[in-house]
Every structure is written in structure tokens, then in C-alpha cells.
Amino acid sequence: MAKLFRAVIMGPPGSGKGTISERIAQRFGLTHLSSGDFVRENIAANTDAGVLAKTYIERGLLVPDHVMTRLLLPRLEEMTRHSWLMDGFPRTLAQAKALNSTCDLDLVISLNIPYETLKDRLSDRWIHPASGRVYNMGFNPPRVQGRDDISGEPLIHHDDDKPEALVARLRQYKDLAKPIINLYKSKGILHTFSGTDTDRIWPYINSLLSTKIPSTSQTDTQRIPMP
Ligand SMILES: Nc1ncnc2c1ncn2[C@@H]1O[C@H](COP(=O)(O)OP(=O)(O)OP(=O)(O)O)[C@@H](O)[C@H]1O
Ligand SMILES: Nc1nc2c(ncn2[C@@H]2O[C@H](COP(=O)(O)OP(=O)(O)O)[C@@H](O)[C@H]2O)c(=O)[nH]1
């Protein structure tokens, strides 16, 4: 069997983690794991961890580390036969250390996007809450305005994505991400990409991954929903 590939994508809110993760998943056959989607699935399924997580999300807070690690790490341990890309985790140094003790990461992508760009993108971000599908009125608009392409259900705009909330979210990201980025830098697995357009950053990420992911694993792996 080809060597498995494990990667993490980091970046501030609106930096394109979800958009780029989808492209990577399609191009390289990695399973895209999103911590936010996973939390939402647990909330919908009313699991103990989901019920607890909801109380934090409703207050606009991060879910505590012990809840996140309890939710995610057992799932990762089960994914022994799949290459994956994790989006949204780790968000704290404690989470990064817990992840370290579960698996050896091959690569970390860090997105470095100017504040003005984030502000513009998020003020135009529309989400289908049930699936987590994301649209942007200029960049990837839905086929029917205000409606999800697949389900036809209404799209929503999060209060969190308004410019007033963004400054605080960005500050929190910077504070929490700094030690994580330093950790991955010291391990020699950090790759940072800067710019204002996903379409311009993508070719660099694509060529980096082409050198790292053996071609056999690109065909051996398949996309599966998270167990
Ligand atoms: N690794 C994590 N640690 C703590 N809380 C998390 C983590 N991942 C997700 N969450 C919780 O789930 C919520 C939704 O996560 P998700 O990543 O979808 O959206 P977000 O925080 O708006 O991020 P972004 O704007 O970067 O896409 C977060 O706001 C947070 O409360
Ligand atoms: N205008 C524009 N919007 C983009 C670009 N890349 C992503 N987006 C949109 O910006 C928003 C944030 O992207 P997303 O992938 O959700 O970022 P995340 O918060 O880091 O996961 C979404 O509405 C995307 O559709 C880009 O290059 N230009």
C-alpha cells in the first residue's frame, strides 16, 4: 500500500481553508476533514460532546480543547487506511500537542491573507448551514441567488462574518496560531502561502503537493465521509 499522507491547513477566518481543502481533496484524493463540520454533525446527532459543544458555539466561543480532542482524535485513529487533510484543527497549542501524540503530520499549509481581503470575502460569504457548503457572491455564487445548489435551501450570513466581529476573531487567531506555527516550523513541515486570490495561490499548493504525494496514493485513496 502507498504511504499515507497527513496534512493540516491553517489560516484566519476567510483565508480560503475550506475552498482550498476541497480542491486538494478532489485533485489528490485525500479525505477532507473539517472540525467545524464534525462539530455540527455531533450537534445534529445530539451526542454528549455535541450538546456540550453547542453551548460554546452559541456564545461565539471556541469549544474547549478536551471536548475537541475527545471528538476528533478517536476518529483520526480509525482512519488508518486513508490519507487526509484536516481543516480547523488544531486551533490551540494544546490541540496541536494532542494531535502530535496521535499521528505524524507530513505537511502543514498556512495561509497568510491580508486583512482587507478577509473582510471583503467574509462580508460576502453565504453558508448552507446543514452541509457547511460555502458561497461567495463574486467568487463562487450559488446558481440561484440565496439558495444552496444541491438542496435548494436558503443560505445564511453569519453575524460572526461581519467586519465588527472579524477584528476580534482575527486577533484570537493570531494569538492562538503563533505557537502552533512555530511548532510546525521547528518540525520543518510548515509551508506558508501569501496572497489575495485563491486562484493565484492554488498553483503553488498544487505543485508542492504533487512533489509530496506519491502518485500511487493519489489513486489508492478515495473520498469517504468521516466515520
Ligand atoms: N479546533 C477547534 N477548537 C475549538 N473549537 C472549534 C474547533 N473547530 C471548530 N470549532 C468550533 O466550531 C465552530 C465552527 O467552526 P468552523 O471552523 O466551521 O467555523 P469558523 O470558526 O467560523 O471558522 P472559519 O471562519 O475559519 O471558517 C467554531 O466557531 C468553534 O466554536
Ligand atoms: N473574492 C474571493 N473570494 C474567495 C476567494 N477564495 C475564497 N473565497 C470566498 O471567501 C470566503 C471564505 O473562504 P473559505 O474557504 O470559507 O475560508 P475559511 O474560512 O478559511 O474556510 C468564501 O465565501 C469563499 O467562497 C478568492 O480568491 N476571492
PDB file of C-alpha atoms and ligand atoms in Angstrom:
ATOM      1  CA  MET A   1       0.000   0.000   0.000  1.00  0.00           C
ATOM      2  CA  ALA A   2       1.243   3.525  -0.777  1.00  0.00           C
ATOM      3  CA  LYS A   3       2.423   5.631   2.136  1.00  0.00           C
ATOM      4  CA  LEU A   4      -0.398   7.569   3.725  1.00  0.00           C
ATOM      5  CA  PHE A   5      -0.295  11.339   3.739  1.00  0.00           C
ATOM      6  CA  ARG A   6      -1.494  13.506   6.636  1.00  0.00           C
ATOM      7  CA  ALA A   7      -1.756  17.259   6.370  1.00  0.00           C
ATOM      8  CA  VAL A   8      -3.233  20.234   8.189  1.00  0.00           C
ATOM      9  CA  ILE A   9      -4.386  23.539   6.684  1.00  0.00           C
ATOM     10  CA  MET A  10      -4.347  26.668   8.848  1.00  0.00           C
ATOM     11  CA  GLY A  11      -5.334  30.268   8.300  1.00  0.00           C
ATOM     12  CA  PRO A  12      -7.511  33.062   9.672  1.00  0.00           C
ATOM     13  CA  PRO A  13     -11.277  33.082   9.096  1.00  0.00           C
ATOM     14  CA  GLY A  14     -11.976  33.638   5.405  1.00  0.00           C
ATOM     15  CA  SER A  15      -8.458  32.740   4.271  1.00  0.00           C
ATOM     16  CA  GLY A  16      -9.780  30.002   1.982  1.00  0.00           C
ATOM     17  CA  LYS A  17      -9.114  26.879   4.062  1.00  0.00           C
ATOM     18  CA  GLY A  18     -12.410  25.269   3.086  1.00  0.00           C
ATOM     19  CA  THR A  19     -12.132  26.295  -0.577  1.00  0.00           C
ATOM     20  CA  ILE A  20      -8.551  25.078  -0.931  1.00  0.00           C
ATOM     21  CA  SER A  21      -9.209  21.897   1.057  1.00  0.00           C
ATOM     22  CA  GLU A  22     -11.937  20.952  -1.385  1.00  0.00           C
ATOM     23  CA  ARG A  23      -9.581  21.472  -4.315  1.00  0.00           C
ATOM     24  CA  ILE A  24      -6.862  19.393  -2.645  1.00  0.00           C
ATOM     25  CA  ALA A  25      -9.339  16.630  -1.833  1.00  0.00           C
ATOM     26  CA  GLN A  26     -10.514  16.495  -5.442  1.00  0.00           C
ATOM     27  CA  ARG A  27      -7.096  16.725  -7.048  1.00  0.00           C
ATOM     28  CA  PHE A  28      -5.172  14.391  -4.729  1.00  0.00           C
ATOM     29  CA  GLY A  29      -7.878  12.093  -3.388  1.00  0.00           C
ATOM     30  CA  LEU A  30      -7.275  12.994   0.255  1.00  0.00           C
ATOM     31  CA  THR A  31     -10.205  12.883   2.646  1.00  0.00           C
ATOM     32  CA  HIS A  32     -11.106  16.446   3.669  1.00  0.00           C
ATOM     33  CA  LEU A  33     -11.818  16.579   7.381  1.00  0.00           C
ATOM     34  CA  SER A  34     -13.369  19.764   8.733  1.00  0.00           C
ATOM     35  CA  SER A  35     -13.514  20.213  12.503  1.00  0.00           C
ATOM     36  CA  GLY A  36     -16.436  22.637  12.115  1.00  0.00           C
ATOM     37  CA  ASP A  37     -18.431  20.122  10.055  1.00  0.00           C
ATOM     38  CA  PHE A  38     -17.634  17.438  12.547  1.00  0.00           C
ATOM     39  CA  VAL A  39     -18.803  19.572  15.480  1.00  0.00           C
ATOM     40  CA  ARG A  40     -22.022  20.402  13.582  1.00  0.00           C
ATOM     41  CA  GLU A  41     -22.636  16.707  12.850  1.00  0.00           C
ATOM     42  CA  ASN A  42     -22.272  15.928  16.559  1.00  0.00           C
ATOM     43  CA  ILE A  43     -24.658  18.725  17.461  1.00  0.00           C
ATOM     44  CA  ALA A  44     -27.201  17.424  14.941  1.00  0.00           C
ATOM     45  CA  ALA A  45     -26.810  13.868  16.284  1.00  0.00           C
ATOM     46  CA  ASN A  46     -27.184  15.099  19.881  1.00  0.00           C
ATOM     47  CA  THR A  47     -24.083  13.290  21.113  1.00  0.00           C
ATOM     48  CA  ASP A  48     -22.836  14.219  24.610  1.00  0.00           C
ATOM     49  CA  ALA A  49     -19.893  16.090  23.119  1.00  0.00           C
ATOM     50  CA  GLY A  50     -22.188  17.762  20.568  1.00  0.00           C
ATOM     51  CA  VAL A  51     -24.571  19.013  23.265  1.00  0.00           C
ATOM     52  CA  LEU A  52     -21.616  20.406  25.216  1.00  0.00           C
ATOM     53  CA  ALA A  53     -20.001  21.958  22.115  1.00  0.00           C
ATOM     54  CA  LYS A  54     -23.251  23.725  21.228  1.00  0.00           C
ATOM     55  CA  THR A  55     -23.232  25.707  24.481  1.00  0.00           C
ATOM     56  CA  TYR A  56     -19.872  27.225  23.492  1.00  0.00           C
ATOM     57  CA  ILE A  57     -20.617  27.833  19.812  1.00  0.00           C
ATOM     58  CA  GLU A  58     -23.837  29.627  20.726  1.00  0.00           C
ATOM     59  CA  ARG A  59     -21.769  32.062  22.786  1.00  0.00           C
ATOM     60  CA  GLY A  60     -19.306  32.565  19.936  1.00  0.00           C
ATOM     61  CA  LEU A  61     -16.570  30.705  21.818  1.00  0.00           C
ATOM     62  CA  LEU A  62     -14.152  28.009  20.796  1.00  0.00           C
ATOM     63  CA  VAL A  63     -15.059  24.562  22.020  1.00  0.00           C
ATOM     64  CA  PRO A  64     -12.716  23.574  24.909  1.00  0.00           C
ATOM     65  CA  ASP A  65      -9.652  21.518  23.995  1.00  0.00           C
ATOM     66  CA  HIS A  66     -10.676  18.416  25.902  1.00  0.00           C
ATOM     67  CA  VAL A  67     -14.031  18.297  24.079  1.00  0.00           C
ATOM     68  CA  MET A  68     -12.429  18.812  20.659  1.00  0.00           C
ATOM     69  CA  THR A  69      -9.746  16.201  21.210  1.00  0.00           C
ATOM     70  CA  ARG A  70     -12.304  13.733  22.550  1.00  0.00           C
ATOM     71  CA  LEU A  71     -14.387  14.313  19.419  1.00  0.00           C
ATOM     72  CA  LEU A  72     -11.669  14.207  16.813  1.00  0.00           C
ATOM     73  CA  LEU A  73      -8.724  12.079  17.854  1.00  0.00           C
ATOM     74  CA  PRO A  74     -10.535   8.729  18.094  1.00  0.00           C
ATOM     75  CA  ARG A  75     -11.860   9.374  14.583  1.00  0.00           C
ATOM     76  CA  LEU A  76      -8.393  10.068  13.263  1.00  0.00           C
ATOM     77  CA  GLU A  77      -7.109   6.904  14.899  1.00  0.00           C
ATOM     78  CA  GLU A  78      -9.760   4.963  12.990  1.00  0.00           C
ATOM     79  CA  MET A  79      -8.606   6.433   9.678  1.00  0.00           C
ATOM     80  CA  THR A  80      -5.582   4.192   9.497  1.00  0.00           C
ATOM     81  CA  ARG A  81      -6.025   3.423   5.790  1.00  0.00           C
ATOM     82  CA  HIS A  82      -6.751   6.920   4.489  1.00  0.00           C
ATOM     83  CA  SER A  83      -4.745   9.957   3.613  1.00  0.00           C
ATOM     84  CA  TRP A  84      -6.375  13.092   4.989  1.00  0.00           C
ATOM     85  CA  LEU A  85      -6.259  16.849   5.179  1.00  0.00           C
ATOM     86  CA  MET A  86      -7.544  18.465   8.375  1.00  0.00           C
ATOM     87  CA  ASP A  87      -9.125  21.918   8.263  1.00  0.00           C
ATOM     88  CA  GLY A  88      -9.939  23.774  11.513  1.00  0.00           C
ATOM     89  CA  PHE A  89      -7.893  21.634  13.888  1.00  0.00           C
ATOM     90  CA  PRO A  90      -5.576  22.215  15.717  1.00  0.00           C
ATOM     91  CA  ARG A  91      -6.674  25.699  16.809  1.00  0.00           C
ATOM     92  CA  THR A  92      -4.647  25.779  20.039  1.00  0.00           C
ATOM     93  CA  LEU A  93      -1.195  24.600  21.064  1.00  0.00           C
ATOM     94  CA  ALA A  94      -2.792  22.015  23.383  1.00  0.00           C
ATOM     95  CA  GLN A  95      -4.712  20.600  20.399  1.00  0.00           C
ATOM     96  CA  ALA A  96      -1.524  20.563  18.295  1.00  0.00           C
ATOM     97  CA  LYS A  97       0.307  18.625  21.015  1.00  0.00           C
ATOM     98  CA  ALA A  98      -2.561  16.157  21.325  1.00  0.00           C
ATOM     99  CA  LEU A  99      -2.542  15.672  17.543  1.00  0.00           C
ATOM    100  CA  ASN A 100       1.226  15.123  17.650  1.00  0.00           C
ATOM    101  CA  SER A 101       0.826  12.261  20.023  1.00  0.00           C
ATOM    102  CA  THR A 102      -1.725  10.612  17.719  1.00  0.00           C
ATOM    103  CA  CYS A 103      -0.001  10.878  14.341  1.00  0.00           C
ATOM    104  CA  ASP A 104       2.984  12.186  12.436  1.00  0.00           C
ATOM    105  CA  LEU A 105       1.967  15.005  10.135  1.00  0.00           C
ATOM    106  CA  ASP A 106       3.673  15.178   6.744  1.00  0.00           C
ATOM    107  CA  LEU A 107       2.859  18.772   5.935  1.00  0.00           C
ATOM    108  CA  VAL A 108       1.163  21.918   7.215  1.00  0.00           C
ATOM    109  CA  ILE A 109      -0.197  24.608   4.896  1.00  0.00           C
ATOM    110  CA  SER A 110      -0.532  28.064   6.434  1.00  0.00           C
ATOM    111  CA  LEU A 111      -2.494  30.738   4.536  1.00  0.00           C
ATOM    112  CA  ASN A 112      -1.428  34.323   5.008  1.00  0.00           C
ATOM    113  CA  ILE A 113      -4.100  36.659   3.594  1.00  0.00           C
ATOM    114  CA  PRO A 114      -4.331  40.461   4.083  1.00  0.00           C
ATOM    115  CA  TYR A 115      -6.974  41.785   6.463  1.00  0.00           C
ATOM    116  CA  GLU A 116      -8.808  43.838   3.808  1.00  0.00           C
ATOM    117  CA  THR A 117      -9.206  40.728   1.658  1.00  0.00           C
ATOM    118  CA  LEU A 118     -10.583  38.696   4.565  1.00  0.00           C
ATOM    119  CA  LYS A 119     -13.023  41.466   5.408  1.00  0.00           C
ATOM    120  CA  ASP A 120     -14.299  41.702   1.831  1.00  0.00           C
ATOM    121  CA  ARG A 121     -14.631  37.945   1.399  1.00  0.00           C
ATOM    122  CA  LEU A 122     -16.429  37.336   4.675  1.00  0.00           C
ATOM    123  CA  SER A 123     -18.871  40.177   4.217  1.00  0.00           C
ATOM    124  CA  ASP A 124     -19.890  38.280   1.078  1.00  0.00           C
ATOM    125  CA  ARG A 125     -19.771  34.718   2.486  1.00  0.00           C
ATOM    126  CA  TRP A 126     -23.025  32.782   2.447  1.00  0.00           C
ATOM    127  CA  ILE A 127     -23.334  29.379   4.041  1.00  0.00           C
ATOM    128  CA  HIS A 128     -25.705  26.445   3.790  1.00  0.00           C
ATOM    129  CA  PRO A 129     -25.808  25.576   7.497  1.00  0.00           C
ATOM    130  CA  ALA A 130     -26.872  21.941   7.161  1.00  0.00           C
ATOM    131  CA  SER A 131     -23.998  20.922   4.864  1.00  0.00           C
ATOM    132  CA  GLY A 132     -21.387  23.617   5.540  1.00  0.00           C
ATOM    133  CA  ARG A 133     -21.273  24.453   1.788  1.00  0.00           C
ATOM    134  CA  VAL A 134     -19.853  27.921   1.301  1.00  0.00           C
ATOM    135  CA  TYR A 135     -20.551  30.523  -1.388  1.00  0.00           C
ATOM    136  CA  ASN A 136     -19.295  33.977  -2.209  1.00  0.00           C
ATOM    137  CA  MET A 137     -21.410  36.289  -4.308  1.00  0.00           C
ATOM    138  CA  GLY A 138     -18.466  37.289  -6.511  1.00  0.00           C
ATOM    139  CA  PHE A 139     -16.106  34.283  -6.392  1.00  0.00           C
ATOM    140  CA  ASN A 140     -18.382  31.223  -6.383  1.00  0.00           C
ATOM    141  CA  PRO A 141     -22.015  32.356  -6.384  1.00  0.00           C
ATOM    142  CA  PRO A 142     -24.856  29.862  -5.965  1.00  0.00           C
ATOM    143  CA  ARG A 143     -26.763  29.033  -9.153  1.00  0.00           C
ATOM    144  CA  VAL A 144     -29.934  30.562  -7.687  1.00  0.00           C
ATOM    145  CA  GLN A 145     -29.377  33.639  -5.567  1.00  0.00           C
ATOM    146  CA  GLY A 146     -29.718  32.920  -1.836  1.00  0.00           C
ATOM    147  CA  ARG A 147     -30.234  29.168  -2.336  1.00  0.00           C
ATOM    148  CA  ASP A 148     -27.965  26.140  -1.852  1.00  0.00           C
ATOM    149  CA  ASP A 149     -27.070  24.458  -5.194  1.00  0.00           C
ATOM    150  CA  ILE A 150     -27.789  20.922  -4.008  1.00  0.00           C
ATOM    151  CA  SER A 151     -30.707  21.186  -1.589  1.00  0.00           C
ATOM    152  CA  GLY A 152     -32.266  24.457  -2.761  1.00  0.00           C
ATOM    153  CA  GLU A 153     -32.485  25.504   0.911  1.00  0.00           C
ATOM    154  CA  PRO A 154     -31.863  29.119   1.972  1.00  0.00           C
ATOM    155  CA  LEU A 155     -28.318  30.342   2.600  1.00  0.00           C
ATOM    156  CA  ILE A 156     -27.414  32.354   5.698  1.00  0.00           C
ATOM    157  CA  HIS A 157     -24.842  35.014   6.522  1.00  0.00           C
ATOM    158  CA  HIS A 158     -23.170  34.597   9.937  1.00  0.00           C
ATOM    159  CA  ASP A 159     -23.050  37.611  12.269  1.00  0.00           C
ATOM    160  CA  ASP A 160     -19.509  36.412  13.012  1.00  0.00           C
ATOM    161  CA  ASP A 161     -18.527  37.241   9.431  1.00  0.00           C
ATOM    162  CA  LYS A 162     -19.433  40.927   9.815  1.00  0.00           C
ATOM    163  CA  PRO A 163     -16.440  43.307   9.890  1.00  0.00           C
ATOM    164  CA  GLU A 164     -17.156  44.265  13.560  1.00  0.00           C
ATOM    165  CA  ALA A 165     -16.659  40.651  14.669  1.00  0.00           C
ATOM    166  CA  LEU A 166     -13.779  39.939  12.328  1.00  0.00           C
ATOM    167  CA  VAL A 167     -11.176  42.078  14.121  1.00  0.00           C
ATOM    168  CA  ALA A 168     -11.635  40.115  17.361  1.00  0.00           C
ATOM    169  CA  ARG A 169     -11.657  36.750  15.554  1.00  0.00           C
ATOM    170  CA  LEU A 170      -8.513  37.684  13.707  1.00  0.00           C
ATOM    171  CA  ARG A 171      -6.749  38.726  16.893  1.00  0.00           C
ATOM    172  CA  GLN A 172      -7.732  35.461  18.529  1.00  0.00           C
ATOM    173  CA  TYR A 173      -6.476  33.513  15.505  1.00  0.00           C
ATOM    174  CA  LYS A 174      -3.135  35.319  15.533  1.00  0.00           C
ATOM    175  CA  ASP A 175      -2.585  34.770  19.253  1.00  0.00           C
ATOM    176  CA  LEU A 176      -3.525  31.108  19.183  1.00  0.00           C
ATOM    177  CA  ALA A 177      -1.896  30.221  15.861  1.00  0.00           C
ATOM    178  CA  LYS A 178       1.511  31.734  16.586  1.00  0.00           C
ATOM    179  CA  PRO A 179       2.836  28.963  18.869  1.00  0.00           C
ATOM    180  CA  ILE A 180       1.309  26.286  16.616  1.00  0.00           C
ATOM    181  CA  ILE A 181       3.018  27.769  13.579  1.00  0.00           C
ATOM    182  CA  ASN A 182       6.314  27.925  15.481  1.00  0.00           C
ATOM    183  CA  LEU A 183       5.927  24.279  16.459  1.00  0.00           C
ATOM    184  CA  TYR A 184       5.372  23.172  12.864  1.00  0.00           C
ATOM    185  CA  LYS A 185       8.165  25.437  11.645  1.00  0.00           C
ATOM    186  CA  SER A 186      10.567  23.791  14.080  1.00  0.00           C
ATOM    187  CA  LYS A 187       9.488  20.379  12.768  1.00  0.00           C
ATOM    188  CA  GLY A 188      10.295  21.552   9.210  1.00  0.00           C
ATOM    189  CA  ILE A 189       6.814  20.783   7.849  1.00  0.00           C
ATOM    190  CA  LEU A 190       5.361  24.300   7.577  1.00  0.00           C
ATOM    191  CA  HIS A 191       4.631  25.836   4.152  1.00  0.00           C
ATOM    192  CA  THR A 192       3.207  29.351   4.077  1.00  0.00           C
ATOM    193  CA  PHE A 193       1.320  30.834   1.120  1.00  0.00           C
ATOM    194  CA  SER A 194       0.538  34.537   0.888  1.00  0.00           C
ATOM    195  CA  GLY A 195      -1.720  36.435  -1.482  1.00  0.00           C
ATOM    196  CA  THR A 196      -5.125  37.901  -2.147  1.00  0.00           C
ATOM    197  CA  ASP A 197      -6.519  35.354  -4.632  1.00  0.00           C
ATOM    198  CA  THR A 198      -7.124  31.666  -4.106  1.00  0.00           C
ATOM    199  CA  ASP A 199      -6.730  31.067  -7.836  1.00  0.00           C
ATOM    200  CA  ARG A 200      -3.212  32.524  -7.724  1.00  0.00           C
ATOM    201  CA  ILE A 201      -2.166  30.620  -4.593  1.00  0.00           C
ATOM    202  CA  TRP A 202      -3.601  27.318  -5.783  1.00  0.00           C
ATOM    203  CA  PRO A 203      -0.950  26.509  -8.459  1.00  0.00           C
ATOM    204  CA  TYR A 204       1.804  26.767  -5.827  1.00  0.00           C
ATOM    205  CA  ILE A 205      -0.036  24.470  -3.426  1.00  0.00           C
ATOM    206  CA  ASN A 206      -0.815  22.113  -6.287  1.00  0.00           C
ATOM    207  CA  SER A 207       2.816  21.829  -7.340  1.00  0.00           C
ATOM    208  CA  LEU A 208       4.056  21.440  -3.756  1.00  0.00           C
ATOM    209  CA  LEU A 209       1.639  18.591  -3.113  1.00  0.00           C
ATOM    210  CA  SER A 210       2.487  16.980  -6.450  1.00  0.00           C
ATOM    211  CA  THR A 211       6.055  16.589  -5.216  1.00  0.00           C
ATOM    212  CA  LYS A 212       4.973  15.234  -1.819  1.00  0.00           C
ATOM    213  CA  ILE A 213       2.112  12.863  -2.509  1.00  0.00           C
ATOM    214  CA  PRO A 214       3.188   9.697  -4.282  1.00  0.00           C
ATOM    215  CA  SER A 215       1.123   9.247  -7.424  1.00  0.00           C
ATOM    216  CA  THR A 216       0.006   5.769  -6.328  1.00  0.00           C
ATOM    217  CA  SER A 217      -1.604   7.144  -3.173  1.00  0.00           C
ATOM    218  CA  GLN A 218      -3.474   9.640  -5.343  1.00  0.00           C
ATOM    219  CA  THR A 219      -5.275   6.727  -6.947  1.00  0.00           C
ATOM    220  CA  ASP A 220      -5.326   4.319  -3.993  1.00  0.00           C
ATOM    221  CA  THR A 221      -7.193   6.657  -1.696  1.00  0.00           C
ATOM    222  CA  GLN A 222     -10.806   7.593  -2.067  1.00  0.00           C
ATOM    223  CA  ARG A 223     -13.015  10.191  -0.511  1.00  0.00           C
ATOM    224  CA  ILE A 224     -15.084   8.869   2.325  1.00  0.00           C
ATOM    225  CA  PRO A 225     -17.254  10.664   4.829  1.00  0.00           C
ATOM    226  CA  MET A 226     -15.683  10.941   8.242  1.00  0.00           C
ATOM    227  CA  PRO A 227     -16.566   7.832  10.254  1.00  0.00           C
TER     228      PRO A 227
HETATM  229  N1  LIG B   1     -10.339  23.070  16.621  1.00  0.00           N
HETATM  230  C1  LIG B   1     -11.348  23.700  17.237  1.00  0.00           C
HETATM  231  N2  LIG B   1     -11.235  24.111  18.529  1.00  0.00           N
HETATM  232  C2  LIG B   1     -12.217  24.720  19.178  1.00  0.00           C
HETATM  233  N3  LIG B   1     -13.412  24.991  18.616  1.00  0.00           N
HETATM  234  C3  LIG B   1     -13.591  24.618  17.329  1.00  0.00           C
HETATM  235  C4  LIG B   1     -12.578  23.958  16.574  1.00  0.00           C
HETATM  236  N4  LIG B   1     -13.047  23.720  15.326  1.00  0.00           N
HETATM  237  C5  LIG B   1     -14.298  24.201  15.290  1.00  0.00           C
HETATM  238  N5  LIG B   1     -14.627  24.737  16.499  1.00  0.00           N
HETATM  239  C6  LIG B   1     -15.914  25.360  16.881  1.00  0.00           C
HETATM  240  O1  LIG B   1     -16.854  25.176  15.834  1.00  0.00           O
HETATM  241  C7  LIG B   1     -17.243  26.456  15.264  1.00  0.00           C
HETATM  242  C8  LIG B   1     -17.400  26.325  13.762  1.00  0.00           C
HETATM  243  O2  LIG B   1     -16.148  26.007  13.202  1.00  0.00           O
HETATM  244  P1  LIG B   1     -15.779  26.359  11.684  1.00  0.00           P
HETATM  245  O3  LIG B   1     -14.334  26.027  11.526  1.00  0.00           O
HETATM  246  O4  LIG B   1     -16.764  25.746  10.772  1.00  0.00           O
HETATM  247  O5  LIG B   1     -16.100  27.891  11.550  1.00  0.00           O
HETATM  248  P2  LIG B   1     -15.367  29.239  11.914  1.00  0.00           P
HETATM  249  O6  LIG B   1     -14.856  29.257  13.315  1.00  0.00           O
HETATM  250  O7  LIG B   1     -16.365  30.265  11.537  1.00  0.00           O
HETATM  251  O8  LIG B   1     -14.068  29.232  11.003  1.00  0.00           O
HETATM  252  P3  LIG B   1     -13.700  29.921   9.622  1.00  0.00           P
HETATM  253  O9  LIG B   1     -14.387  31.259   9.581  1.00  0.00           O
HETATM  254  O10 LIG B   1     -12.228  29.973   9.717  1.00  0.00           O
HETATM  255  O11 LIG B   1     -14.179  29.020   8.524  1.00  0.00           O
HETATM  256  C9  LIG B   1     -16.140  27.410  15.694  1.00  0.00           C
HETATM  257  O12 LIG B   1     -16.550  28.749  15.724  1.00  0.00           O
HETATM  258  C10 LIG B   1     -15.763  26.871  17.069  1.00  0.00           C
HETATM  259  O13 LIG B   1     -16.685  27.300  18.057  1.00  0.00           O
HETATM  260  N1  LIG B   2     -13.429  37.004  -3.878  1.00  0.00           N
HETATM  261  C1  LIG B   2     -12.830  35.866  -3.474  1.00  0.00           C
HETATM  262  N2  LIG B   2     -13.476  35.074  -2.603  1.00  0.00           N
HETATM  263  C2  LIG B   2     -12.852  33.924  -2.238  1.00  0.00           C
HETATM  264  C3  LIG B   2     -11.575  33.535  -2.723  1.00  0.00           C
HETATM  265  N3  LIG B   2     -11.234  32.344  -2.149  1.00  0.00           N
HETATM  266  C4  LIG B   2     -12.272  32.009  -1.344  1.00  0.00           C
HETATM  267  N4  LIG B   2     -13.254  32.953  -1.407  1.00  0.00           N
HETATM  268  C5  LIG B   2     -14.517  33.043  -0.674  1.00  0.00           C
HETATM  269  O1  LIG B   2     -14.173  33.615   0.590  1.00  0.00           O
HETATM  270  C6  LIG B   2     -14.958  33.049   1.633  1.00  0.00           C
HETATM  271  C7  LIG B   2     -14.023  32.389   2.655  1.00  0.00           C
HETATM  272  O2  LIG B   2     -13.451  31.213   2.109  1.00  0.00           O
HETATM  273  P1  LIG B   2     -13.466  29.846   2.943  1.00  0.00           P
HETATM  274  O3  LIG B   2     -12.915  28.779   2.057  1.00  0.00           O
HETATM  275  O4  LIG B   2     -14.800  29.650   3.553  1.00  0.00           O
HETATM  276  O5  LIG B   2     -12.379  30.231   4.075  1.00  0.00           O
HETATM  277  P2  LIG B   2     -12.107  29.619   5.514  1.00  0.00           P
HETATM  278  O6  LIG B   2     -12.903  30.437   6.486  1.00  0.00           O
HETATM  279  O7  LIG B   2     -10.637  29.820   5.707  1.00  0.00           O
HETATM  280  O8  LIG B   2     -12.501  28.161   5.451  1.00  0.00           O
HETATM  281  C8  LIG B   2     -15.928  32.082   0.959  1.00  0.00           C
HETATM  282  O9  LIG B   2     -17.141  32.787   0.723  1.00  0.00           O
HETATM  283  C9  LIG B   2     -15.219  31.730  -0.356  1.00  0.00           C
HETATM  284  O10 LIG B   2     -16.147  31.371  -1.369  1.00  0.00           O
HETATM  285  C10 LIG B   2     -10.913  34.425  -3.649  1.00  0.00           C
HETATM  286  O11 LIG B   2      -9.802  34.180  -4.122  1.00  0.00           O
HETATM  287  N5  LIG B   2     -11.596  35.560  -3.982  1.00  0.00           N
END
